[in-house]
């Protein structure tokens, strides 16, 4: 076992925390940000989908990922279905290896997340190019990298409400 | 979901693979119906109304920050601004005088030529809400929509030149596709020589194709809308040539052009009314006889 996984017994995850986290991620998507920031900021919605799929596979499965993807599609004013498709596929891949992924330490998890997020972006690029958009440039694959770097932080943050503080 | 610690007789609904197949099929259907047939327009309109308060809410901190910085603007900078604006106003007034004379002359000439005069339209001022987060298309969302009677197809300008075109109108907001988007083509002409061309967006920039190698173009030349499509009023600056590359190998000049308007910046834009009613296209001349005969023969076959 690794050092950086919490060993204390955690409180059960509340459903409303999951809802709240997704709502915040979608709101973040709506924020008017400068072009330069958008180029490297990770897809927080996608990261959250992966986090909950890995840590709460009974609550958040492929169906939830799909619905969150639809919301992300609307928020990002892209094509309907591009995020939904990408999130469903990556959460399926994460579910296949879910029992392995929870045993990983945060570094290993971050690496897997990097791979999954890259698959996410790749699916979206392919979907958009097949429907006639221009290639958005290689910088489109930068956000997964920053996302993977932020993964340990996100994990720690999302665990905060479940620590028994006594 | 199946887990190893679940007894196998407790069924938990369809397997992940089945769920994935269902979701993937659904999303592919959505993708195709949205990109090919635009079937989701109604859904998008409804949802955009639902999202509007949210957009406003997340915009609030930014708006507040702007208001605060506006409040703390020092008097010195205000005075400097004021002076600059007064000078500009004087210069503009002088130019406007000349323009009015010219316009008058122009009207007279047009009437002499028995041409209908082009309508000079006022526009609708709109504020940019946010830029589309989608990196595949270049779009901005503005805060006027059906409520201000916008229609798809109206040109959008800022104080320097053409920004793009309204492509999707929702009840309270509208989507403007920028000139650098891949789907936009604009008929332009060179201001200096009047040579006509078509300006293509390629995703992040603009490109003028199919000008013959010996065309008279120089770097620094300005492309303005030619107005021949009946959509953009003529004479709006669009792009400036930054580099001319006459390569002997190809039949066409390679031009690098940059949009003159603040395509990716700026807070306020003006949505122009569509150009005045352009008479309908003249009817196609009747096809030559043998061809028509062949066609009718084909029709009989069918």
CSV table of C-alpha atoms in Angstrom, one decimal:
chain,number,residue,atom,x,y,z
A,1,UNK,CA,0.0,0.0,0.0
A,2,UNK,CA,1.1,3.5,-0.6
A,3,UNK,CA,1.7,6.4,1.7
A,4,UNK,CA,-0.5,9.0,0.1
A,5,UNK,CA,-3.8,7.1,0.1
A,6,UNK,CA,-5.8,8.0,3.2
A,7,UNK,CA,-5.8,5.1,5.6
A,8,UNK,CA,-8.4,6.4,8.0
A,9,UNK,CA,-12.0,5.3,7.6
A,10,UNK,CA,-13.9,7.8,5.5
A,11,UNK,CA,-17.5,8.9,6.0
A,12,UNK,CA,-19.8,7.8,3.2
A,13,UNK,CA,-20.0,10.0,0.2
A,14,UNK,CA,-23.1,12.2,0.0
A,15,UNK,CA,-24.9,12.3,-3.2
A,16,UNK,CA,-25.2,16.1,-3.0
A,17,UNK,CA,-21.5,16.5,-3.0
A,18,UNK,CA,-21.3,14.7,-6.3
A,19,UNK,CA,-24.0,16.9,-7.7
A,20,UNK,CA,-22.3,20.0,-6.3
A,21,UNK,CA,-18.9,19.1,-7.8
A,22,UNK,CA,-20.4,18.6,-11.2
A,23,UNK,CA,-22.4,21.8,-11.0
A,24,UNK,CA,-19.3,23.8,-10.1
A,25,UNK,CA,-17.3,22.2,-13.0
A,26,UNK,CA,-20.1,23.1,-15.5
A,27,UNK,CA,-20.2,26.7,-14.1
A,28,UNK,CA,-16.5,26.9,-14.5
A,29,UNK,CA,-17.0,26.0,-18.1
A,30,UNK,CA,-19.3,29.0,-18.5
A,31,UNK,CA,-16.7,31.4,-17.1
A,32,UNK,CA,-15.5,34.0,-19.6
A,33,UNK,CA,-11.7,33.3,-19.5
A,34,UNK,CA,-9.0,34.9,-21.7
A,35,UNK,CA,-8.0,32.8,-24.7
A,36,UNK,CA,-4.5,32.0,-23.3
A,37,UNK,CA,-5.9,30.5,-20.1
A,38,UNK,CA,-8.3,28.4,-22.1
A,39,UNK,CA,-5.4,26.9,-24.0
A,40,UNK,CA,-3.9,25.1,-21.0
A,41,UNK,CA,-6.7,24.9,-18.3
A,42,UNK,CA,-7.7,21.3,-17.9
A,43,UNK,CA,-11.2,19.9,-18.6
A,44,UNK,CA,-12.4,19.9,-15.0
A,45,UNK,CA,-15.7,18.2,-15.8
A,46,UNK,CA,-13.8,15.3,-17.4
A,47,UNK,CA,-11.4,15.1,-14.5
A,48,UNK,CA,-14.4,15.0,-12.1
A,49,UNK,CA,-16.1,12.3,-14.1
A,50,UNK,CA,-13.0,10.2,-13.9
A,51,UNK,CA,-12.6,10.9,-10.2
A,52,UNK,CA,-16.1,9.8,-9.3
A,53,UNK,CA,-16.0,6.8,-11.6
A,54,UNK,CA,-12.8,5.6,-10.1
A,55,UNK,CA,-13.8,6.3,-6.5
A,56,UNK,CA,-17.5,5.8,-6.5
A,57,UNK,CA,-18.2,3.3,-9.3
A,58,UNK,CA,-21.6,2.3,-7.9
A,59,UNK,CA,-22.8,5.9,-7.9
A,60,UNK,CA,-21.3,7.3,-11.0
A,61,UNK,CA,-21.2,5.0,-14.0
A,62,UNK,CA,-21.3,5.3,-17.8
A,63,UNK,CA,-24.9,6.7,-17.7
A,64,UNK,CA,-23.9,9.6,-15.4
A,65,UNK,CA,-20.8,10.3,-17.5
A,66,UNK,CA,-23.0,10.5,-20.6
A,67,UNK,CA,-25.4,13.0,-19.0
A,68,UNK,CA,-22.6,15.1,-17.6
A,69,UNK,CA,-21.1,15.0,-21.1
A,70,UNK,CA,-24.3,16.4,-22.6
A,71,UNK,CA,-24.2,19.2,-20.1
A,72,UNK,CA,-20.6,19.9,-21.0
A,73,UNK,CA,-21.6,20.0,-24.6
A,74,UNK,CA,-24.2,22.7,-24.0
A,75,UNK,CA,-21.9,24.7,-21.7
A,76,UNK,CA,-19.0,24.7,-24.2
A,77,UNK,CA,-21.2,25.5,-27.2
A,78,UNK,CA,-19.7,22.7,-29.2
A,79,UNK,CA,-21.4,19.9,-31.0
A,80,UNK,CA,-24.0,17.9,-29.2
A,81,UNK,CA,-22.6,14.5,-28.2
A,82,UNK,CA,-18.9,15.1,-28.5
A,83,UNK,CA,-18.2,15.3,-24.7
A,84,UNK,CA,-20.9,12.7,-24.1
A,85,UNK,CA,-19.2,10.2,-26.3
A,86,UNK,CA,-15.7,10.9,-25.0
A,87,UNK,CA,-16.8,10.7,-21.3
A,88,UNK,CA,-18.8,7.5,-21.8
A,89,UNK,CA,-15.8,5.7,-23.5
A,90,UNK,CA,-13.2,6.9,-21.0
A,91,UNK,CA,-15.4,6.0,-18.0
A,92,UNK,CA,-16.0,2.6,-19.5
A,93,UNK,CA,-12.2,2.1,-19.8
A,94,UNK,CA,-11.8,3.4,-16.2
A,95,UNK,CA,-14.5,1.0,-15.0
A,96,UNK,CA,-12.7,-2.0,-16.6
A,97,UNK,CA,-9.7,-1.4,-14.4
A,98,UNK,CA,-11.4,0.3,-11.5
A,99,UNK,CA,-10.3,-2.1,-8.9
A,100,UNK,CA,-6.7,-1.7,-10.0
A,101,UNK,CA,-7.0,2.1,-10.2
A,102,UNK,CA,-8.1,2.6,-6.6
A,103,UNK,CA,-5.1,0.6,-5.4
A,104,UNK,CA,-2.6,2.8,-7.3
A,105,UNK,CA,-0.9,5.6,-5.5
A,106,UNK,CA,-1.6,9.1,-6.7
A,107,UNK,CA,1.4,9.3,-9.1
A,108,UNK,CA,0.3,6.1,-10.8
A,109,UNK,CA,-3.3,7.3,-10.9
A,110,UNK,CA,-2.2,10.6,-12.4
A,111,UNK,CA,-0.5,8.7,-15.2
A,112,UNK,CA,-3.6,6.6,-15.9
A,113,UNK,CA,-5.7,9.8,-15.8
A,114,UNK,CA,-3.3,11.4,-18.3
A,115,UNK,CA,-3.9,8.5,-20.6
A,116,UNK,CA,-7.6,8.6,-20.2
A,117,UNK,CA,-7.8,12.4,-20.7
A,118,UNK,CA,-5.7,12.1,-23.8
A,119,UNK,CA,-8.2,9.5,-25.1
A,120,UNK,CA,-10.9,12.0,-24.3
A,121,UNK,CA,-9.3,14.7,-26.4
A,122,UNK,CA,-8.5,12.3,-29.2
A,123,UNK,CA,-12.1,11.1,-29.4
A,124,UNK,CA,-13.3,14.7,-29.6
A,125,UNK,CA,-10.7,15.7,-32.2
A,126,UNK,CA,-11.8,12.7,-34.4
A,127,UNK,CA,-15.5,13.4,-33.9
A,128,UNK,CA,-15.0,17.1,-34.8
A,129,UNK,CA,-12.8,16.4,-37.8
A,130,UNK,CA,-15.2,13.8,-39.1
A,131,UNK,CA,-18.0,16.4,-38.9
A,132,UNK,CA,-16.0,18.9,-40.9
A,133,UNK,CA,-14.1,21.1,-38.4
A,134,UNK,CA,-10.5,22.1,-38.9
A,135,UNK,CA,-7.8,20.6,-36.7
A,136,UNK,CA,-7.4,22.7,-33.6
A,137,UNK,CA,-3.7,22.4,-33.3
A,138,UNK,CA,-1.4,20.2,-31.1
A,139,UNK,CA,-1.9,22.6,-28.2
A,140,UNK,CA,-5.3,20.9,-27.9
A,141,UNK,CA,-3.5,18.0,-26.2
A,142,UNK,CA,-2.0,20.2,-23.5
A,143,UNK,CA,-5.0,20.4,-21.1
A,144,UNK,CA,-4.8,16.6,-20.2
A,145,UNK,CA,-1.2,17.2,-19.1
A,146,UNK,CA,-2.1,20.0,-16.7
A,147,UNK,CA,-5.1,17.9,-15.6
A,148,UNK,CA,-2.9,15.0,-14.7
A,149,UNK,CA,-0.5,17.3,-12.8
A,150,UNK,CA,-3.5,18.6,-10.8
A,151,UNK,CA,-4.9,15.1,-10.1
A,152,UNK,CA,-3.4,14.7,-6.7
A,153,UNK,CA,-4.6,18.1,-5.6
A,154,UNK,CA,-8.1,17.4,-6.8
A,155,UNK,CA,-8.1,14.0,-5.0
A,156,UNK,CA,-7.0,15.6,-1.8
A,157,UNK,CA,-9.6,18.4,-2.1
A,158,UNK,CA,-12.5,16.1,-2.8
A,159,UNK,CA,-11.5,13.9,0.2
A,160,UNK,CA,-11.7,16.8,2.6
A,161,UNK,CA,-15.4,16.6,3.3
A,162,UNK,CA,-15.1,12.9,4.2
A,163,UNK,CA,-12.3,13.0,6.8
A,164,UNK,CA,-13.3,12.2,10.3
A,165,UNK,CA,-11.9,15.2,12.0
A,166,UNK,CA,-12.0,13.8,15.6
B,1,UNK,CA,-21.9,-2.8,-12.3
B,2,UNK,CA,-20.3,-6.2,-11.5
B,3,UNK,CA,-17.9,-6.5,-8.6
B,4,UNK,CA,-16.1,-9.5,-7.4
B,5,UNK,CA,-17.6,-9.3,-3.9
B,6,UNK,CA,-21.1,-9.3,-5.3
B,7,UNK,CA,-22.7,-12.7,-5.5
B,8,UNK,CA,-23.3,-13.4,-9.1
B,9,UNK,CA,-27.0,-13.9,-8.7
B,10,UNK,CA,-27.5,-10.3,-7.7
B,11,UNK,CA,-28.0,-8.6,-11.0
B,12,UNK,CA,-27.1,-4.9,-11.1
B,13,UNK,CA,-28.7,-4.0,-14.4
B,14,UNK,CA,-27.0,-4.2,-17.8
B,15,UNK,CA,-23.3,-4.8,-18.0
B,16,UNK,CA,-20.9,-1.9,-18.5
B,17,UNK,CA,-20.2,-2.9,-22.1
B,18,UNK,CA,-24.0,-2.8,-22.9
B,19,UNK,CA,-24.3,0.6,-21.2
B,20,UNK,CA,-21.3,1.9,-23.1
B,21,UNK,CA,-22.8,0.6,-26.4
B,22,UNK,CA,-26.0,2.4,-25.6
B,23,UNK,CA,-24.4,5.7,-24.6
B,24,UNK,CA,-22.0,5.6,-27.6
B,25,UNK,CA,-24.8,5.0,-30.0
B,26,UNK,CA,-26.8,7.8,-28.5
B,27,UNK,CA,-23.9,10.3,-28.7
B,28,UNK,CA,-23.0,9.3,-32.2
B,29,UNK,CA,-26.7,9.9,-33.2
B,30,UNK,CA,-26.6,13.2,-31.5
B,31,UNK,CA,-23.3,14.2,-33.2
B,32,UNK,CA,-24.7,13.3,-36.6
B,33,UNK,CA,-28.1,14.9,-36.1
B,34,UNK,CA,-26.5,18.0,-34.8
B,35,UNK,CA,-23.7,18.4,-37.4
B,36,UNK,CA,-25.6,17.2,-40.5
B,37,UNK,CA,-29.2,18.1,-39.9
B,38,UNK,CA,-29.2,20.7,-37.1
B,39,UNK,CA,-31.9,18.8,-35.4
B,40,UNK,CA,-30.9,20.0,-32.0
B,41,UNK,CA,-31.5,23.7,-32.6
B,42,UNK,CA,-34.8,23.7,-30.6
B,43,UNK,CA,-33.2,21.9,-27.7
B,44,UNK,CA,-30.3,24.2,-27.7
B,45,UNK,CA,-32.6,27.3,-27.8
B,46,UNK,CA,-34.5,26.1,-24.8
B,47,UNK,CA,-31.4,25.2,-22.9
B,48,UNK,CA,-29.7,28.5,-23.6
B,49,UNK,CA,-32.6,30.3,-21.9
B,50,UNK,CA,-32.1,28.0,-18.9
B,51,UNK,CA,-28.3,28.7,-18.9
B,52,UNK,CA,-28.7,32.5,-19.4
B,53,UNK,CA,-29.0,33.3,-15.6
B,54,UNK,CA,-26.0,31.1,-14.9
B,55,UNK,CA,-24.0,32.8,-17.6
B,56,UNK,CA,-24.9,36.2,-16.1
B,57,UNK,CA,-24.1,34.9,-12.6
B,58,UNK,CA,-20.6,33.7,-13.5
B,59,UNK,CA,-20.0,36.9,-15.4
B,60,UNK,CA,-20.9,38.9,-12.3
B,61,UNK,CA,-17.5,38.9,-10.7
B,62,UNK,CA,-15.9,40.1,-13.9
B,63,UNK,CA,-18.5,42.8,-14.4
B,64,UNK,CA,-18.1,43.9,-10.7
B,65,UNK,CA,-14.3,44.1,-11.2
B,66,UNK,CA,-14.7,46.2,-14.2
B,67,UNK,CA,-17.1,48.5,-12.4
B,68,UNK,CA,-14.7,48.9,-9.5
B,69,UNK,CA,-11.8,49.7,-11.8
B,70,UNK,CA,-13.9,52.2,-13.6
B,71,UNK,CA,-14.7,53.8,-10.3
B,72,UNK,CA,-11.1,54.2,-9.3
B,73,UNK,CA,-9.9,55.6,-12.6
B,74,UNK,CA,-7.9,58.7,-11.7
B,75,UNK,CA,-8.7,62.1,-12.9
B,76,UNK,CA,-5.5,62.5,-14.8
B,77,UNK,CA,-6.2,59.5,-17.0
B,78,UNK,CA,-9.7,60.7,-17.5
B,79,UNK,CA,-8.4,64.1,-18.6
B,80,UNK,CA,-5.9,62.5,-20.9
B,81,UNK,CA,-8.7,60.4,-22.4
B,82,UNK,CA,-11.0,63.3,-22.7
B,83,UNK,CA,-8.3,65.3,-24.6
B,84,UNK,CA,-7.6,62.5,-26.9
B,85,UNK,CA,-11.3,61.9,-27.5
B,86,UNK,CA,-11.9,65.6,-28.2
B,87,UNK,CA,-9.0,65.7,-30.7
B,88,UNK,CA,-10.4,62.6,-32.3
B,89,UNK,CA,-13.8,64.1,-32.4
B,90,UNK,CA,-12.6,67.2,-34.2
B,91,UNK,CA,-10.7,65.1,-36.7
B,92,UNK,CA,-13.7,62.9,-37.2
B,93,UNK,CA,-16.1,65.9,-37.6
B,94,UNK,CA,-13.9,67.2,-40.3
B,95,UNK,CA,-13.9,63.9,-42.1
B,96,UNK,CA,-17.6,63.5,-41.6
B,97,UNK,CA,-18.2,66.8,-43.3
B,98,UNK,CA,-16.2,65.7,-46.3
B,99,UNK,CA,-18.0,62.3,-46.2
B,100,UNK,CA,-21.4,64.0,-46.2
B,101,UNK,CA,-20.5,66.0,-49.2
B,102,UNK,CA,-19.2,62.9,-50.9
B,103,UNK,CA,-22.3,60.9,-50.0
B,104,UNK,CA,-24.5,63.7,-51.4
B,105,UNK,CA,-22.5,63.6,-54.6
B,106,UNK,CA,-22.7,59.9,-54.7
B,107,UNK,CA,-26.5,59.9,-54.2
B,108,UNK,CA,-26.8,62.4,-57.0
B,109,UNK,CA,-24.7,60.3,-59.3
B,110,UNK,CA,-26.6,57.1,-58.4
B,111,UNK,CA,-29.9,58.8,-59.1
B,112,UNK,CA,-28.5,60.1,-62.4
B,113,UNK,CA,-27.7,56.6,-63.2
B,114,UNK,CA,-31.2,55.5,-62.2
B,115,UNK,CA,-29.9,53.1,-59.5
B,116,UNK,CA,-31.6,52.5,-56.3
B,117,UNK,CA,-29.7,54.0,-53.4
B,118,UNK,CA,-28.2,51.7,-50.9
B,119,UNK,CA,-29.8,52.0,-47.5
B,120,UNK,CA,-27.4,53.1,-44.7
B,121,UNK,CA,-28.5,51.0,-41.8
B,122,UNK,CA,-28.2,51.5,-38.2
B,123,UNK,CA,-27.2,48.6,-36.1
B,124,UNK,CA,-27.8,47.0,-32.8
B,125,UNK,CA,-25.1,47.5,-30.1
B,126,UNK,CA,-24.3,44.3,-28.2
B,127,UNK,CA,-21.9,43.3,-25.5
B,128,UNK,CA,-19.8,40.2,-25.8
B,129,UNK,CA,-20.8,37.8,-23.1
B,130,UNK,CA,-18.0,35.3,-23.6
B,131,UNK,CA,-16.0,33.5,-26.2
B,132,UNK,CA,-17.0,30.0,-27.1
B,133,UNK,CA,-15.0,27.5,-25.2
B,134,UNK,CA,-15.0,25.2,-28.2
B,135,UNK,CA,-11.4,25.3,-29.7
B,136,UNK,CA,-12.6,23.9,-33.0
B,137,UNK,CA,-14.8,26.9,-33.9
B,138,UNK,CA,-14.3,30.6,-33.5
B,139,UNK,CA,-17.4,32.0,-32.0
B,140,UNK,CA,-18.5,34.6,-29.6
B,141,UNK,CA,-21.8,34.9,-27.7
B,142,UNK,CA,-23.4,38.3,-27.5
B,143,UNK,CA,-26.1,39.5,-25.2
B,144,UNK,CA,-28.8,40.3,-27.8
B,145,UNK,CA,-30.9,37.7,-29.5
B,146,UNK,CA,-34.5,37.2,-30.6
B,147,UNK,CA,-35.5,39.9,-28.1
B,148,UNK,CA,-33.6,42.4,-30.3
B,149,UNK,CA,-35.0,40.9,-33.5
B,150,UNK,CA,-31.6,39.6,-34.6
B,151,UNK,CA,-31.6,37.1,-37.5
B,152,UNK,CA,-29.0,34.7,-38.6
B,153,UNK,CA,-26.9,36.2,-41.4
B,154,UNK,CA,-26.6,39.7,-40.1
B,155,UNK,CA,-23.0,41.1,-40.3
B,156,UNK,CA,-21.2,42.0,-37.0
B,157,UNK,CA,-18.6,44.8,-36.9
B,158,UNK,CA,-16.6,46.7,-34.4
B,159,UNK,CA,-15.1,50.2,-34.7
B,160,UNK,CA,-12.3,48.9,-37.0
B,161,UNK,CA,-14.0,46.4,-39.3
B,162,UNK,CA,-15.8,43.2,-39.8
B,163,UNK,CA,-15.8,40.7,-37.0
B,164,UNK,CA,-18.2,38.0,-38.4
B,165,UNK,CA,-21.7,37.0,-38.9
B,166,UNK,CA,-24.6,36.1,-36.7
B,167,UNK,CA,-25.1,32.3,-37.2
B,168,UNK,CA,-27.4,31.2,-34.5
B,169,UNK,CA,-30.0,33.3,-32.6
B,170,UNK,CA,-31.4,32.2,-29.3
B,171,UNK,CA,-34.1,34.0,-27.3
B,172,UNK,CA,-31.7,36.1,-25.3
B,173,UNK,CA,-28.3,35.6,-26.8
B,174,UNK,CA,-26.8,35.1,-30.3
B,175,UNK,CA,-23.8,33.3,-31.6
B,176,UNK,CA,-21.5,35.2,-33.9
B,177,UNK,CA,-19.2,33.2,-36.1
B,178,UNK,CA,-15.9,35.1,-36.5
B,179,UNK,CA,-14.2,35.7,-39.8
B,180,UNK,CA,-11.4,33.4,-38.9
B,181,UNK,CA,-13.8,30.4,-38.6
B,182,UNK,CA,-13.4,27.7,-41.2
B,183,UNK,CA,-17.0,27.9,-42.3
B,184,UNK,CA,-17.0,31.6,-43.2
B,185,UNK,CA,-16.3,33.0,-46.6
B,186,UNK,CA,-16.5,36.7,-47.4
B,187,UNK,CA,-16.5,38.3,-50.8
B,188,UNK,CA,-14.0,41.1,-50.6
B,189,UNK,CA,-12.2,43.5,-52.9
B,190,UNK,CA,-8.9,45.3,-52.7
B,191,UNK,CA,-9.6,48.8,-51.7
B,192,UNK,CA,-6.8,50.2,-53.8
B,193,UNK,CA,-7.5,48.4,-57.1
B,194,UNK,CA,-11.0,47.1,-56.7
B,195,UNK,CA,-9.9,43.5,-57.6
B,196,UNK,CA,-12.4,41.1,-56.3
B,197,UNK,CA,-11.5,38.0,-54.3
B,198,UNK,CA,-13.0,35.7,-51.6
B,199,UNK,CA,-11.6,35.7,-48.1
B,200,UNK,CA,-11.7,32.3,-46.4
B,201,UNK,CA,-11.3,31.7,-42.7
B,202,UNK,CA,-9.2,28.7,-41.9
B,203,UNK,CA,-9.5,28.4,-38.2
B,204,UNK,CA,-7.4,31.1,-36.4
B,205,UNK,CA,-6.7,33.3,-39.5
B,206,UNK,CA,-7.8,34.4,-42.9
B,207,UNK,CA,-6.7,33.4,-46.3
B,208,UNK,CA,-7.2,34.8,-49.7
B,209,UNK,CA,-7.1,32.2,-52.4
B,210,UNK,CA,-7.2,32.2,-56.2
B,211,UNK,CA,-5.7,35.6,-57.0
B,212,UNK,CA,-3.7,35.2,-60.2
B,213,UNK,CA,0.1,35.5,-59.8
B,214,UNK,CA,0.3,38.8,-61.7
B,215,UNK,CA,-2.5,40.5,-59.7
B,216,UNK,CA,-1.6,43.9,-58.4
B,217,UNK,CA,-1.3,43.4,-54.7
B,218,UNK,CA,1.2,44.7,-52.2
B,219,UNK,CA,1.7,44.0,-48.6
B,220,UNK,CA,-0.3,46.6,-46.5
B,221,UNK,CA,-3.2,46.6,-48.9
B,222,UNK,CA,-6.7,46.5,-47.3
B,223,UNK,CA,-9.4,44.1,-48.2
B,224,UNK,CA,-12.9,45.5,-47.8
B,225,UNK,CA,-16.2,43.8,-48.3
B,226,UNK,CA,-17.4,44.1,-51.9
B,227,UNK,CA,-21.1,43.9,-51.2
B,228,UNK,CA,-21.8,41.6,-54.1
B,229,UNK,CA,-23.3,38.9,-52.1
B,230,UNK,CA,-26.1,41.0,-50.8
B,231,UNK,CA,-25.2,40.1,-47.3
B,232,UNK,CA,-22.4,42.3,-46.2
B,233,UNK,CA,-22.7,46.0,-47.0
B,234,UNK,CA,-19.9,47.2,-49.2
B,235,UNK,CA,-16.8,48.9,-47.9
B,236,UNK,CA,-16.3,47.4,-44.4
B,237,UNK,CA,-12.6,46.8,-43.8
B,238,UNK,CA,-11.9,43.1,-43.3
B,239,UNK,CA,-8.3,42.2,-43.5
B,240,UNK,CA,-4.9,43.7,-44.3
B,241,UNK,CA,-2.3,41.9,-46.3
B,242,UNK,CA,0.8,41.2,-44.3
B,243,UNK,CA,2.9,39.3,-46.8
B,244,UNK,CA,2.8,38.6,-50.5
B,245,UNK,CA,4.5,35.4,-51.8
B,246,UNK,CA,4.7,35.2,-55.6
B,247,UNK,CA,5.9,31.7,-56.1
B,248,UNK,CA,6.5,30.9,-59.7
B,249,UNK,CA,5.4,27.3,-59.3
B,250,UNK,CA,1.8,28.0,-58.7
B,251,UNK,CA,-0.8,29.8,-60.7
B,252,UNK,CA,-2.0,31.8,-57.7
B,253,UNK,CA,-0.5,34.3,-55.3
B,254,UNK,CA,0.0,33.2,-51.7
B,255,UNK,CA,-1.2,35.9,-49.4
B,256,UNK,CA,-0.9,36.2,-45.7
B,257,UNK,CA,-3.7,38.4,-44.3
B,258,UNK,CA,-4.6,39.5,-40.8
B,259,UNK,CA,-8.1,40.6,-39.8
B,260,UNK,CA,-8.2,44.4,-39.0
B,261,UNK,CA,-11.1,44.2,-36.5
B,262,UNK,CA,-10.6,43.1,-32.9
B,263,UNK,CA,-11.7,39.6,-33.8
B,264,UNK,CA,-10.6,38.0,-30.6
B,265,UNK,CA,-10.8,41.0,-28.3
B,266,UNK,CA,-13.0,44.0,-27.5
B,267,UNK,CA,-16.2,44.2,-25.4
B,268,UNK,CA,-18.8,45.8,-27.7
B,269,UNK,CA,-19.8,44.9,-31.2
B,270,UNK,CA,-22.4,46.3,-33.6
B,271,UNK,CA,-24.8,44.0,-35.4
B,272,UNK,CA,-25.7,45.6,-38.7
B,273,UNK,CA,-29.0,45.2,-40.4
B,274,UNK,CA,-29.0,43.1,-43.5
B,275,UNK,CA,-28.4,44.9,-46.7
B,276,UNK,CA,-31.3,46.5,-48.4
B,277,UNK,CA,-33.5,44.3,-50.5
B,278,UNK,CA,-31.5,43.1,-53.4
B,279,UNK,CA,-33.6,42.2,-56.4
B,280,UNK,CA,-33.9,38.5,-57.0
B,281,UNK,CA,-31.4,36.8,-59.3
B,282,UNK,CA,-32.4,36.9,-62.9
B,283,UNK,CA,-33.8,33.6,-64.0
B,284,UNK,CA,-31.4,31.1,-65.5
B,285,UNK,CA,-31.4,31.3,-69.3
B,286,UNK,CA,-33.2,28.3,-70.8
B,287,UNK,CA,-30.8,25.4,-71.3
B,288,UNK,CA,-29.7,24.7,-74.9
B,289,UNK,CA,-32.1,22.6,-76.8
B,290,UNK,CA,-30.2,19.3,-77.1
B,291,UNK,CA,-29.5,19.2,-73.4
B,292,UNK,CA,-33.2,19.9,-72.6
B,293,UNK,CA,-34.2,17.1,-74.9
B,294,UNK,CA,-31.9,14.7,-73.2
B,295,UNK,CA,-33.2,15.8,-69.8
B,296,UNK,CA,-36.8,15.3,-70.8
B,297,UNK,CA,-35.9,11.9,-72.2
B,298,UNK,CA,-34.4,11.0,-68.9
B,299,UNK,CA,-37.6,12.2,-67.1
B,300,UNK,CA,-39.6,9.9,-69.4
B,301,UNK,CA,-37.3,7.0,-68.4
B,302,UNK,CA,-38.0,7.7,-64.8
